[in-house]
GROMACS .gro file of C-alpha atoms in nm:
model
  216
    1UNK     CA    1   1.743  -4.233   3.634
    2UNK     CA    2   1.841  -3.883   3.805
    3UNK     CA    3   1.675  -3.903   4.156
    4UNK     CA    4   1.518  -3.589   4.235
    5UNK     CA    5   1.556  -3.552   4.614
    6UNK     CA    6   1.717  -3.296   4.816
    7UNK     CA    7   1.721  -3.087   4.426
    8UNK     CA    8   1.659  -2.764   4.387
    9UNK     CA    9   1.374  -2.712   4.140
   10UNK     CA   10   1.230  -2.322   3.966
   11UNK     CA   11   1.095  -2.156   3.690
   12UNK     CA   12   1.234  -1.880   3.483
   13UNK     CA   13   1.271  -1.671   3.184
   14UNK     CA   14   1.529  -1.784   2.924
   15UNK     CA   15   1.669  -1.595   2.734
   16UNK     CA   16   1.959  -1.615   2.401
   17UNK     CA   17   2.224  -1.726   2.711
   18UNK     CA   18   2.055  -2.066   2.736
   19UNK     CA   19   2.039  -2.108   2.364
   20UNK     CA   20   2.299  -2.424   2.368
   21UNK     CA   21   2.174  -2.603   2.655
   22UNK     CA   22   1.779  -2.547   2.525
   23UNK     CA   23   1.910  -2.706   2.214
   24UNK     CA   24   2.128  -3.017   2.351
   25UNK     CA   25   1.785  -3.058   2.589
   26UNK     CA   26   1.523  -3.045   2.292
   27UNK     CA   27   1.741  -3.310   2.079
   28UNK     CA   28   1.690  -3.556   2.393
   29UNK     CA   29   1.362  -3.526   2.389
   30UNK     CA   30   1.299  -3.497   2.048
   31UNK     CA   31   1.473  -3.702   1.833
   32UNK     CA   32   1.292  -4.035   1.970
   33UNK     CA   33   0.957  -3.851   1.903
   34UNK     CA   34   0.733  -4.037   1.589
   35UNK     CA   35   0.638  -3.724   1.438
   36UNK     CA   36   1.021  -3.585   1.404
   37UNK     CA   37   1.110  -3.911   1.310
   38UNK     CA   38   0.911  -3.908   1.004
   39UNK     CA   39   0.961  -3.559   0.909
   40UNK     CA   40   1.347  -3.606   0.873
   41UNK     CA   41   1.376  -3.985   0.774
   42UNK     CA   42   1.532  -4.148   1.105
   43UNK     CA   43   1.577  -4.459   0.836
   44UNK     CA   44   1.791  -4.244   0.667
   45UNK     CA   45   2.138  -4.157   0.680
   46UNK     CA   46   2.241  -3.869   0.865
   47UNK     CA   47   1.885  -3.823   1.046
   48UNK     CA   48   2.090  -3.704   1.397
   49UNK     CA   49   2.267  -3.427   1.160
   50UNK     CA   50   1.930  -3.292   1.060
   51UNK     CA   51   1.767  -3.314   1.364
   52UNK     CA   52   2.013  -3.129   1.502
   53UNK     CA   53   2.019  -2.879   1.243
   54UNK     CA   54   1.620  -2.848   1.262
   55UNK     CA   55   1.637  -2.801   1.660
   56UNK     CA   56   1.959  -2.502   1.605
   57UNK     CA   57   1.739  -2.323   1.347
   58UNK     CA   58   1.429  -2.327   1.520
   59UNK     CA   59   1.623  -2.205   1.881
   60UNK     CA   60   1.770  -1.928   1.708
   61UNK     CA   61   1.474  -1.821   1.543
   62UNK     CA   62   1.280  -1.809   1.863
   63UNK     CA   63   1.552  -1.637   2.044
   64UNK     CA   64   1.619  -1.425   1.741
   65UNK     CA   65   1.284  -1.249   1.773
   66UNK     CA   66   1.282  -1.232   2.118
   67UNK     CA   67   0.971  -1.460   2.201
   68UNK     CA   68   0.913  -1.588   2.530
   69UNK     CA   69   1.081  -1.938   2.688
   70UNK     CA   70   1.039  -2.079   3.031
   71UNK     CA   71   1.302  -2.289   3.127
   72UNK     CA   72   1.274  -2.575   3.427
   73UNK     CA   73   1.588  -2.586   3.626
   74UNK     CA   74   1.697  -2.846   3.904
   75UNK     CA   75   1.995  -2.732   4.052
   76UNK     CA   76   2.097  -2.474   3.835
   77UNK     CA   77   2.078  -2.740   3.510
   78UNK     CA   78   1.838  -2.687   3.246
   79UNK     CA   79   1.583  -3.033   3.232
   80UNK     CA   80   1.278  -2.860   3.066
   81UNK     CA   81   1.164  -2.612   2.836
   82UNK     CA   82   0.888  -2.462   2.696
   83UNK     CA   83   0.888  -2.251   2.376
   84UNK     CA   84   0.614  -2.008   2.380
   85UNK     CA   85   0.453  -1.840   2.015
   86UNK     CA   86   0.214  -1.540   2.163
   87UNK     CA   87  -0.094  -1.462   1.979
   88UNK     CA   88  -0.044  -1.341   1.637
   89UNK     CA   89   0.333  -1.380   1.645
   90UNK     CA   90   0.333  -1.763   1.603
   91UNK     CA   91   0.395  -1.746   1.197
   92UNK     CA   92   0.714  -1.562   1.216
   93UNK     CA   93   0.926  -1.852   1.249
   94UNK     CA   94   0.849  -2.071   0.933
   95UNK     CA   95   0.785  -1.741   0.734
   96UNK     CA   96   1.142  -1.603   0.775
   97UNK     CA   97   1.369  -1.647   0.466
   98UNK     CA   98   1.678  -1.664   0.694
   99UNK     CA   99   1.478  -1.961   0.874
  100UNK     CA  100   1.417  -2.139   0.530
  101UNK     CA  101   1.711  -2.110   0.399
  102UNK     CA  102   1.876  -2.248   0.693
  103UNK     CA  103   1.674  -2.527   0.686
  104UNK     CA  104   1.697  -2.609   0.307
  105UNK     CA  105   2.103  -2.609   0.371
  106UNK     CA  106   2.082  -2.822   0.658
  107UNK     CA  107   1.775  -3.032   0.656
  108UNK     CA  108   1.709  -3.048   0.351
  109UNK     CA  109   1.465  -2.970   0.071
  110UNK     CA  110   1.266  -3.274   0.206
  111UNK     CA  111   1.282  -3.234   0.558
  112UNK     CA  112   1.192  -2.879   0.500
  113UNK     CA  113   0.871  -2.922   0.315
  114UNK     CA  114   0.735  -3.201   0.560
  115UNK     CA  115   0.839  -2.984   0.848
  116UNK     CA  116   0.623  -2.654   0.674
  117UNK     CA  117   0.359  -2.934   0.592
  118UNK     CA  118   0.295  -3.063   0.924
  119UNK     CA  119   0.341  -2.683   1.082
  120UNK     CA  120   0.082  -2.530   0.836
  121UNK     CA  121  -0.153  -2.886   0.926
  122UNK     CA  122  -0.182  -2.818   1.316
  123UNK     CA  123  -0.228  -2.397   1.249
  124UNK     CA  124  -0.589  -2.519   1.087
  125UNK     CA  125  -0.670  -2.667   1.372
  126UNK     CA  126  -0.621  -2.382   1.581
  127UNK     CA  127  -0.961  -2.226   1.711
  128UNK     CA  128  -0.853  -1.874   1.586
  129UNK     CA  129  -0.602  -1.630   1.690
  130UNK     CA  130  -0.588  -1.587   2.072
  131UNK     CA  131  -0.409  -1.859   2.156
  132UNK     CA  132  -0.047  -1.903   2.312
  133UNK     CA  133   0.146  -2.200   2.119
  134UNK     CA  134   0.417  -2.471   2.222
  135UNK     CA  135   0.589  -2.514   1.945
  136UNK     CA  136   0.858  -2.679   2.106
  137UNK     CA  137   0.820  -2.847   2.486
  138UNK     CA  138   1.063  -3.149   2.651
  139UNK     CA  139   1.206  -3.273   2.953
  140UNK     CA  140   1.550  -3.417   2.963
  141UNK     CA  141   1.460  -3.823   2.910
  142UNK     CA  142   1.698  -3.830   3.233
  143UNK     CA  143   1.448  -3.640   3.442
  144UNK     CA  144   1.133  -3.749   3.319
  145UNK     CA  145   0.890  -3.907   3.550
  146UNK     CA  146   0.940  -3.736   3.832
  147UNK     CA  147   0.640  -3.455   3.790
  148UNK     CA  148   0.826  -3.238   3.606
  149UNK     CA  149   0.653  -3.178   3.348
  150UNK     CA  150   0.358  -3.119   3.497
  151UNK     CA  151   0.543  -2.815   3.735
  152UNK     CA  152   0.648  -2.662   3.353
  153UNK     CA  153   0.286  -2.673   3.242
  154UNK     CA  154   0.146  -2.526   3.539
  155UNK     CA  155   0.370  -2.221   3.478
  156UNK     CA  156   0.334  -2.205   3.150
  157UNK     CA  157  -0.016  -2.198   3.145
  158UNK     CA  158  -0.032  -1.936   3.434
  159UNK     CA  159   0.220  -1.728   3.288
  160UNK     CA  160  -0.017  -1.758   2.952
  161UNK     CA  161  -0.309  -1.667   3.119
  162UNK     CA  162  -0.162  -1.325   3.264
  163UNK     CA  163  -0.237  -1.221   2.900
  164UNK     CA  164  -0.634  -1.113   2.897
  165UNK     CA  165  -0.621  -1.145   2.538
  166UNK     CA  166  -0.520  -1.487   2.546
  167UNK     CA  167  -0.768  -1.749   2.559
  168UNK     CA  168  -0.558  -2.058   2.656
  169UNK     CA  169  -0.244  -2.254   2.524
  170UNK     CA  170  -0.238  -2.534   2.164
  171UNK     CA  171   0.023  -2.780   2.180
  172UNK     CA  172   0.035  -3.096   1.959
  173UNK     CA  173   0.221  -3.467   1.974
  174UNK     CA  174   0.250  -3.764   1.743
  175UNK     CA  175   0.334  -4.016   2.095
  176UNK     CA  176   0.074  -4.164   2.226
  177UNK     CA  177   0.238  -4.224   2.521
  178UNK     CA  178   0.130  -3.854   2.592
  179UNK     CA  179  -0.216  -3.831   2.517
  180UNK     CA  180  -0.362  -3.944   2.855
  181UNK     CA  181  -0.079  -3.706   3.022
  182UNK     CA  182  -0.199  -3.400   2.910
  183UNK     CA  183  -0.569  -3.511   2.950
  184UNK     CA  184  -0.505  -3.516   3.289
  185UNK     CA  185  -0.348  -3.133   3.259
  186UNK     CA  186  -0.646  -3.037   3.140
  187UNK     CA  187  -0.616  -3.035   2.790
  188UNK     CA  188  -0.904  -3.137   2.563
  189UNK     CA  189  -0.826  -3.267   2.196
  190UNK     CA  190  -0.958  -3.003   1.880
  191UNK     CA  191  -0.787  -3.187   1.576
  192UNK     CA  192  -0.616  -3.453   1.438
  193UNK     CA  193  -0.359  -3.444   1.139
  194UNK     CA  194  -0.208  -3.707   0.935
  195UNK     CA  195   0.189  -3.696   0.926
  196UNK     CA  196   0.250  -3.982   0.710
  197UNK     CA  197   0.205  -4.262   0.907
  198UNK     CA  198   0.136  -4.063   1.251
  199UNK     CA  199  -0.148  -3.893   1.401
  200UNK     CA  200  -0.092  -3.570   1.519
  201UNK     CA  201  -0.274  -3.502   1.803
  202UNK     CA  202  -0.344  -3.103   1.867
  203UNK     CA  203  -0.476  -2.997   2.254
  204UNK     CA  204  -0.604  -2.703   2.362
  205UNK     CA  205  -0.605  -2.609   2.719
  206UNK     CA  206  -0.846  -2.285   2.816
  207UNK     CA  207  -0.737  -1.995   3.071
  208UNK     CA  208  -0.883  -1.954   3.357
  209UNK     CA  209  -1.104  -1.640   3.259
  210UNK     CA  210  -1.229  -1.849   2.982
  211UNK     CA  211  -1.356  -2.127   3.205
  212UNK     CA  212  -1.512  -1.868   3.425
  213UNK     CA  213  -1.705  -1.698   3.135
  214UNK     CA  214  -1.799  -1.991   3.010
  215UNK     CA  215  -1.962  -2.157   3.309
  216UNK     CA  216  -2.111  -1.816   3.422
   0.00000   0.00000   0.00000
């Protein structure tokens, strides 16, 4: 475990530049994850060659259309990162043909379709469009448990509620090992979904303005 005294811990704006090292950091902390696991067959054959490909395409994508990404770094190194869909720009990803195609040559017809599937699953949960989405959120397994995750959400969630048109942030996880974690962020659950043999668990966390209006 990487000790975190004595580091140097901020917050900032990614951009395209940090596309490699937001891509080597997701595939840590994704491709242990139940959900990804079933989407792209971790009993199968090459499973680390599509979840690799499925974590490059969806980087790109993000980067490509210049959405937002705030990046956690301790001492200059990248050990968290949140990608960040704004209100009514969270179906560009999965609705670009250069994204699909991608995809289809590199994870496969299959993977594809469950990936679209379980994408298309947590959107009807979604209580309408003013909401900021995670679509993609990790900490290096080598730094977790020492509160950093909890320092990314904080920003993300005040850099989301700078947005008056927002009214708070969705994020979603198969592991139960993070359900009582983001409780205690203040996220309260608005949906399950079925992924095959996992529950998808979608959370919606309000901005502040909304709290205010609705306990005035």
């Amino acid at each position: 475990m990487t000790q975190a005294s004595n580091a140097t811990c901020q917050i900032q704006m990614l951009d395209s530049g940090y596309s490699k090292e937001a891509r080597a950091l997701l595939y840590q902390a994704y491709r242990q994850e139940p959900t990804f696991q079933y989407l792209f067959e971790a009993s199968r054959p090459g499973y680390e060659r599509r979840m690799r490909a499925t974590i490059r395409a969806l980087v790109k994508q993000h980067f490509f259309q210049d959405l937002p990404a705030l990046g956690l770094l301790v001492d200059d190194r990248l050990v968290g990162i949140a990608l960040i869909a704004p209100p009514l720009r969270r179906l560009g990803i999965t609705e670009s043909w250069a994204w699909q195609l991608r995809m289809l040559l590199t994870a496969g017809l299959r993977g594809t379709r469950r990936y679209l599937n379980y994408h298309n699953a947590v959107l009807a949960c979604i209580p309408g469009d003013a909401v900021h989405m995670l679509p993609l959120l990790g900490i290096h397994p080598q730094f977790q448990g020492l509160h950093y995750g909890e320092q990314l959400l904080e920003a993300v969630h005040n850099w989301c509620a700078a947005d008056e048109h927002s009214e708070g942030v969705v994020l979603d996880t198969g592991n139960e090992h993070y359900l009582e974690f983001y409780k205690r962020q203040g996220y309260v659950q608005i949906g399950e979904v079925a992924i095959g043999p996992v529950v998808e668990h979608v959370f919606f966390h309000a901005n502040p303005q909304v709290l205010h209006t609705a306990t005035a």
